Amino acid sequence: MQRNLARIGSINSILLLVVGAVGLLLARQGGSLAGQAGMVFFAAGLLVAVLSWFQMRLEERERLEKLELEELARSSKGSTLFDTGDAEIFPAQRAREQFERFLVPAATVLLLLVQAVGAVGLWWWLDRQFVEPLEQSMLLMAMFGMFSLILLLFGKYGAKLAQLDRDRLLRPGASYVLLGAAICFLIALGIGAVEAGFPRADLLLARGLAILLGIGAVETLIGLTLEVYRPRLKGRQDARVIYESRLVGLLGQPAGIFHTVAQALDYQFGFKVSDTWFYQFLQRSAGYLVLSQAALLLLSTCVVFIDAGEQAVFERNGRPVAGREVLGPGIHFKLPWPIDSIHRERTLEVRSFTVGIVPDPDKEKQKIIVWTSSHYHEEYNLLVASRDAAPGGADQAPPVNLLSVSIPVQYQIRDLLAWTTRHANATNLLEKIATREVVTYLVSVDFFEVMSVGRDQAAADLKTRIQQQADRLDLGVEVLFVGMQDVHPPVAVGKDFNEVVAAEQEKWTIIEGAQTYALTNVILARAEATNRIRRAEAHRTRVVAATQAQAAQFTNQVKAFTESPLVYAQRAYLNTLAQGAANARKIVLTATNAQQIVNLNLEDKTRPDLLDVVVEPRQ
Amino acid sequence: MKTSRINLVIGSLLLALFVLLLFLFQVRQTEVAVVTTFGKATRPITDPGLYLKLPWPIQKVTKLDKRLQAFEGKFEETLTGDNRNLLILVFAGWRIGDPALFYTRFAEGSLAEAERSLENILRTAKNAAVGRHSFARFISVNPDDLRFDQIEAEILAAVRKDAEPQGIEVEIARIKRIGLPESVTEKVFDRMRAERTKEVERLKAEGEEEAIKIRSAADLERDKLLAQADAQATRIRGEGEAEAARSFSVFQQNPNLAILFLKLNSLEATLKERATLVVDPRTPPFDLLLNPQQPDEVQPPFAVRTSP
């Protein structure tokens, strides 16, 4: 029986190796992430299975050695040949002990490394993977399903043998084989879910497997730590080896969970809950319940609810079904997946994209949009003809202007069959067509016209042209709206365009200044004219009044003069001189006999002085 | 025992299902398929439906997307017929024309490899077509000068010719974007700036022109007003003089005396401001300096004549 167990152990190792290698190859070719992640468990399982098989071999050798020694001892009783120490008599036992002391912990540390590095590495790797369609999905599903059945068959057999023989060394490998069966089944289910229209199922399963591997690593670490502090009794063999995982055992043999739960319930309630009819029924029927659930799940694929605003392409074995090519909102019945399948699309949804820019989520929050700063991640500089600068002749290249535009295009799916079955990426194609129409439209319109008065016309023309092109390619869309929301010169020259507007204002400022000058000048001139006339009038009044007064005065003066002509005249003269010359500088030349010529410097001086008088001798 | 039998039945059913899956495959209406037997393409399938095959690894099914694929080349600099540099981006709409041929030409019908091949074909066709046309065929204010449709038709014809032997059916080839190299773009910016500067200066000059016109008109108006006012003022002054002249008859009683007073008034007025008076000592009253005791005989400053 022991030899049989060792053979089963070796078969477990081979199974894990072959299924792991072929599974990895298939998963890589098919692009199944869960398939690739699951194979790390097979690597860990292989290590455990080989370790346990090797340990089984050593124990078998030790058992044979003891039998031989016992036989020899009986036949050579009294001989001193076997009086030597244990190490010399039991080399197989010593080898097994050395193996358990050194190699088993070392291999368990290696297992821990495989699990920990595998878990972290898988998580890191999955972060960098994209969900892509699977290749050869049916083949993958069939192969992993078959792997699951084969592994289940051998795993159950091995586990049963281990249970019957109470062999602690066969159990770890058998548990990993059963876990491998469960993982292969899950991988096949995940691939099925992807094909049924849940493309992230494979990735999610892969992440779940990475987490499970991490939990396994924690369990192994705890087992190793406890092993260090475990009291050791000479000659006693442990019931469980340190590289055996309880978690793997539970997952590989879910019946064990029932057993544990039953024990816990019995202990908690104080009577045999596990003997009740309900518990017995649950235990008996658990497998059927799961199968019923699976059948119900498959049956549920026969009923389809299409939501409001949705349509679905209906296919039977990949072929469109006459009269039911496209299903509208409501309830529909069909054959189970994968015979009949549907592909949903929200056809009433208004979809949109923007031509001419690469959006920037951060800059989209800006509340003020000006020409002098970019408000997108990238703005294309589109070529526009300039009518003002265009030279004559069709063969002469016209000067071009550059224009930044962002043109939102909104559309709706009109014909789902055309949209999904005739174009691999209809959205992308529509975007390319729209960009083409914008580019070819702008090259023939005037720069300033399209920025100002021609915007509405440009939007209408573009809508017509994009719709025509989409119809020509049978895209199955209706273009609802084409906007001209940003049409302006590139940011690099935006400031210069603003300066023109500023210059316009400056022009009006200059004109306003001149008008102010004109206004004030004319008003002031009018005032000055009035002033001059008034002054003339005042002069006239003054002259007339003064003359009249002088005349009146003169009449009296004539009388006074008649009384004493000489005195009056002298008096008048002297009074006038005294008053008039009061502030004048006076130079009186008294020496009448002097022989000098008197030169008087009558230039204006700040401080006139007597020294200014220069007397030169007379010639 | 009963449980084991049921388990066996379920296991067998599942196994049968998995085995069946190895023999059957579906081809969707969006797909074409190529069945290979030991690696050799033996059966192309272009119609959708359920098909049989021998299990892997004897036969293998490769499904390919038969829908129109949109492929975009590179935004590449090229030369037009009149030797002008232009950046141009072309996209093509293509589909698998011959699945078996396509499968053998590209590793297991790899779309990525097909697009790599198509890129070379498209670049060659694009550069050749662009080189045959002048710059004005790509950009002009007159739509009749443009030749986009013709250029695209030339590219499509050339691409179709080279792609067909590879199992690729090219349905459309369109120009997506045209642009200018960066250095040229900078020069266009400079020209646009110069145009704007010209416009700025024109506006400023127009402002100055208008301002000068307004100012000169205002000056003219002012001068007119002042000239009219001066004329009116002169007339008023004349009127004053005329009116004053009516009082002059009084002075005829003694014209010499009247003139004396006028002279005296004039003398007083002229001496008031910064005058320097150089006088002879015989001038009254300075004659007192020569003879303080007895002044000379007083001479009237003018011939005194009493009124008759």
XYZ file of N, CA and C in Angstrom, chain A residues 519-616:
294
model
N -14.199 120.633 -29.269
C -15.332 121.131 -28.495
C -14.895 122.279 -27.590
N -13.855 122.031 -26.807
C -13.407 123.052 -25.843
C -12.839 124.268 -26.570
N -12.105 123.996 -27.649
C -11.466 125.116 -28.363
C -12.509 126.058 -28.955
N -13.527 125.507 -29.568
C -14.555 126.341 -30.191
C -15.335 127.105 -29.115
N -15.640 126.359 -28.049
C -16.382 127.024 -26.967
C -15.555 128.175 -26.391
N -14.243 127.876 -26.162
C -13.370 128.911 -25.605
C -13.201 130.076 -26.592
N -13.114 129.711 -27.873
C -12.976 130.755 -28.893
C -14.223 131.650 -28.909
N -15.357 130.976 -28.748
C -16.615 131.727 -28.716
C -16.618 132.678 -27.509
N -16.109 132.148 -26.410
C -16.043 132.983 -25.204
C -15.066 134.138 -25.400
N -13.936 133.804 -26.022
C -12.919 134.833 -26.249
C -13.458 135.930 -27.179
N -14.216 135.479 -28.189
C -14.802 136.456 -29.119
C -15.751 137.381 -28.373
N -16.559 136.786 -27.551
C -17.494 137.599 -26.748
C -16.707 138.572 -25.872
N -15.640 138.020 -25.292
C -14.790 138.836 -24.406
C -14.220 140.042 -25.147
N -13.722 139.746 -26.322
C -13.099 140.833 -27.090
C -14.141 141.902 -27.461
N -15.312 141.457 -27.818
C -16.371 142.418 -28.179
C -16.765 143.237 -26.947
N -16.861 142.531 -25.840
C -17.230 143.242 -24.604
C -16.166 144.262 -24.223
N -14.914 143.819 -24.392
C -13.830 144.761 -24.063
C -13.866 145.980 -24.974
N -14.167 145.721 -26.233
C -14.263 146.844 -27.168
C -15.396 147.787 -26.762
N -16.485 147.117 -26.366
C -17.615 147.935 -25.912
C -17.236 148.742 -24.663
N -16.508 148.072 -23.786
C -16.063 148.762 -22.559
C -15.136 149.922 -22.918
N -14.255 149.629 -23.890
C -13.334 150.669 -24.348
C -14.110 151.866 -24.893
N -15.109 151.487 -25.690
C -15.907 152.567 -26.275
C -16.542 153.411 -25.157
N -17.113 152.742 -24.214
C -17.763 153.432 -23.102
C -16.748 154.285 -22.345
N -15.573 153.628 -22.137
C -14.532 154.325 -21.378
C -14.047 155.573 -22.125
N -13.787 155.376 -23.414
C -13.279 156.495 -24.219
C -14.287 157.653 -24.217
N -15.556 157.253 -24.439
C -16.590 158.294 -24.503
C -16.714 159.010 -23.161
N -16.757 158.201 -22.095
C -16.920 158.797 -20.755
C -15.734 159.654 -20.395
N -14.516 159.085 -20.695
C -13.297 159.831 -20.350
C -13.219 161.143 -21.132
N -13.568 161.063 -22.380
C -13.509 162.266 -23.198
C -14.483 163.313 -22.693
N -15.664 162.798 -22.339
C -16.673 163.726 -21.826
C -16.213 164.339 -20.496
N -15.611 163.473 -19.673
C -15.125 163.987 -18.369
C -14.004 164.999 -18.584
N -13.097 164.645 -19.500
C -11.982 165.568 -19.787
C -12.511 166.901 -20.315
N -13.547 166.780 -21.117
C -14.119 168.015 -21.668
C -14.676 168.894 -20.551
N -15.363 168.199 -19.635
C -15.937 168.953 -18.499
C -14.823 169.545 -17.648
N -13.787 168.739 -17.427
C -12.652 169.212 -16.618
C -11.935 170.372 -17.305
N -11.798 170.191 -18.593
C -11.069 171.207 -19.354
C -11.763 172.578 -19.276
N -13.058 172.560 -19.275
C -13.809 173.819 -19.180
C -13.399 174.572 -17.908
N -13.281 173.804 -16.828
C -12.856 174.417 -15.550
C -11.382 174.787 -15.579
N -10.579 173.943 -16.199
C -9.128 174.218 -16.270
C -8.855 175.492 -17.090
N -9.649 175.644 -18.092
C -9.460 176.855 -18.908
C -9.686 178.097 -18.055
N -10.681 178.044 -17.207
C -10.951 179.184 -16.308
C -9.766 179.427 -15.406
N -9.225 178.310 -14.799
C -8.076 178.459 -13.884
C -6.860 178.983 -14.634
N -6.688 178.472 -15.786
C -5.543 178.918 -16.594
C -5.661 180.400 -16.962
N -6.860 180.810 -17.244
C -7.059 182.205 -17.606
C -6.674 183.103 -16.449
N -6.924 182.663 -15.244
C -6.593 183.461 -14.067
C -5.087 183.611 -13.941
N -4.339 182.592 -14.102
C -2.869 182.680 -13.988
C -2.236 181.666 -14.937
N -2.067 182.073 -16.147
C -1.580 181.101 -17.145
C -0.234 180.510 -16.788
N 0.745 181.348 -16.361
C 2.100 180.837 -16.112
C 2.136 179.881 -14.931
N 1.505 180.344 -13.848
C 1.567 179.509 -12.621
C 0.798 178.202 -12.827
N -0.325 178.354 -13.463
C -1.136 177.136 -13.631
C -0.423 176.095 -14.494
N 0.189 176.717 -15.555
C 0.907 175.792 -16.441
C 2.070 175.128 -15.730
N 2.859 176.018 -14.949
C 3.995 175.444 -14.208
C 3.520 174.421 -13.180
N 2.449 174.798 -12.534
C 1.906 173.888 -11.497
C 1.534 172.525 -12.106
N 0.842 172.652 -13.220
C 0.434 171.408 -13.869
C 1.638 170.583 -14.293
N 2.672 171.321 -14.813
C 3.883 170.636 -15.273
C 4.601 169.955 -14.114
N 4.816 170.716 -13.056
C 5.582 170.192 -11.927
C 4.832 169.037 -11.243
N 3.512 169.185 -11.128
C 2.731 168.076 -10.533
C 2.865 166.799 -11.359
N 2.765 167.002 -12.629
C 2.880 165.827 -13.520
C 4.246 165.187 -13.393
N 5.328 166.058 -13.357
C 6.687 165.525 -13.248
C 6.876 164.786 -11.924
N 6.366 165.395 -10.863
C 6.543 164.797 -9.534
C 5.841 163.450 -9.450
N 4.646 163.428 -9.973
C 3.882 162.169 -9.883
C 4.399 161.128 -10.876
N 4.630 161.672 -12.086
C 5.033 160.730 -13.139
C 6.418 160.178 -12.934
N 7.340 161.021 -12.493
C 8.730 160.558 -12.374
C 9.082 160.102 -10.973
N 8.076 159.876 -10.152
C 8.347 159.481 -8.770
C 9.175 158.204 -8.702
N 8.895 157.301 -9.573
C 9.605 156.007 -9.524
C 10.700 155.897 -10.570
N 10.899 156.941 -11.361
C 11.916 156.868 -12.416
C 13.301 157.137 -11.841
N 14.279 156.526 -12.460
C 15.672 156.794 -12.071
C 16.043 158.141 -12.671
N 16.643 158.923 -11.866
C 16.908 160.292 -12.329
C 18.401 160.576 -12.265
N 18.866 161.120 -13.338
C 20.287 161.531 -13.386
C 20.301 163.009 -13.758
N 20.818 163.766 -12.840
C 20.840 165.236 -13.071
C 22.291 165.662 -13.289
N 22.550 166.215 -14.419
C 23.932 166.656 -14.732
C 24.050 168.124 -14.323
N 24.721 168.345 -13.240
C 24.787 169.713 -12.695
C 26.007 170.476 -13.191
N 27.141 169.806 -13.452
C 28.377 170.536 -13.847
C 28.306 170.900 -15.321
N 28.001 172.106 -15.576
C 27.805 172.538 -16.945
C 29.109 172.837 -17.644
N 30.203 173.092 -16.836
C 31.485 173.437 -17.461
C 32.422 172.250 -17.580
N 31.998 171.109 -17.274
C 32.886 169.928 -17.343
C 33.281 169.628 -18.795
N 34.559 169.128 -18.892
C 35.088 168.876 -20.231
C 34.923 167.402 -20.639
N 34.199 166.684 -19.870
C 34.067 165.250 -20.182
C 32.786 164.971 -20.975
N 32.952 163.834 -21.679
C 31.745 163.305 -22.335
C 31.148 162.262 -21.389
N 29.905 162.442 -21.129
C 29.278 161.509 -20.174
C 28.633 160.340 -20.951
N 29.102 159.128 -20.624
C 28.481 157.918 -21.219
C 27.604 157.249 -20.166
N 26.440 157.103 -20.482
C 25.516 156.456 -19.532
C 25.163 155.047 -20.037
N 25.453 154.075 -19.204
C 25.048 152.681 -19.550
C 23.616 152.464 -19.061
N 22.745 152.471 -19.995
C 21.331 152.379 -19.616
C 20.775 150.935 -19.759
N 21.747 150.014 -19.835
C 21.276 148.619 -19.894
C 20.593 148.242 -18.583
N 19.665 147.327 -18.690
C 18.995 146.874 -17.469
C 19.955 146.065 -16.623
N 20.052 146.366 -15.402
C 20.906 145.626 -14.467
C 20.067 145.172 -13.300
N 20.551 144.100 -12.701
C 19.821 143.620 -11.530
C 19.894 144.650 -10.414
N 21.152 145.149 -10.249
C 21.323 146.206 -9.234
C 22.012 147.404 -9.890
N 21.243 148.347 -10.365
C 21.879 149.549 -10.951
C 22.694 150.315 -9.893
N 23.823 150.815 -10.342
C 24.751 151.447 -9.394
C 25.301 152.744 -10.006
N 25.734 153.588 -9.182
C 26.326 154.843 -9.675
C 27.619 154.598 -10.430
N 28.273 153.443 -10.070
C 29.531 153.111 -10.749
C 29.311 152.790 -12.224
N 28.073 152.614 -12.586
C 27.758 152.339 -13.990
C 28.072 153.578 -14.851
N 28.161 154.682 -14.196
C 28.432 155.910 -14.950
C 29.927 155.990 -15.243
N 30.249 155.948 -16.516
C 31.677 156.003 -16.898
C 31.958 157.389 -17.514
N 32.907 158.062 -16.981
C 33.244 159.414 -17.484
C 34.505 159.303 -18.329
N 34.391 159.648 -19.577
C 35.557 159.568 -20.472
C 36.041 160.989 -20.779
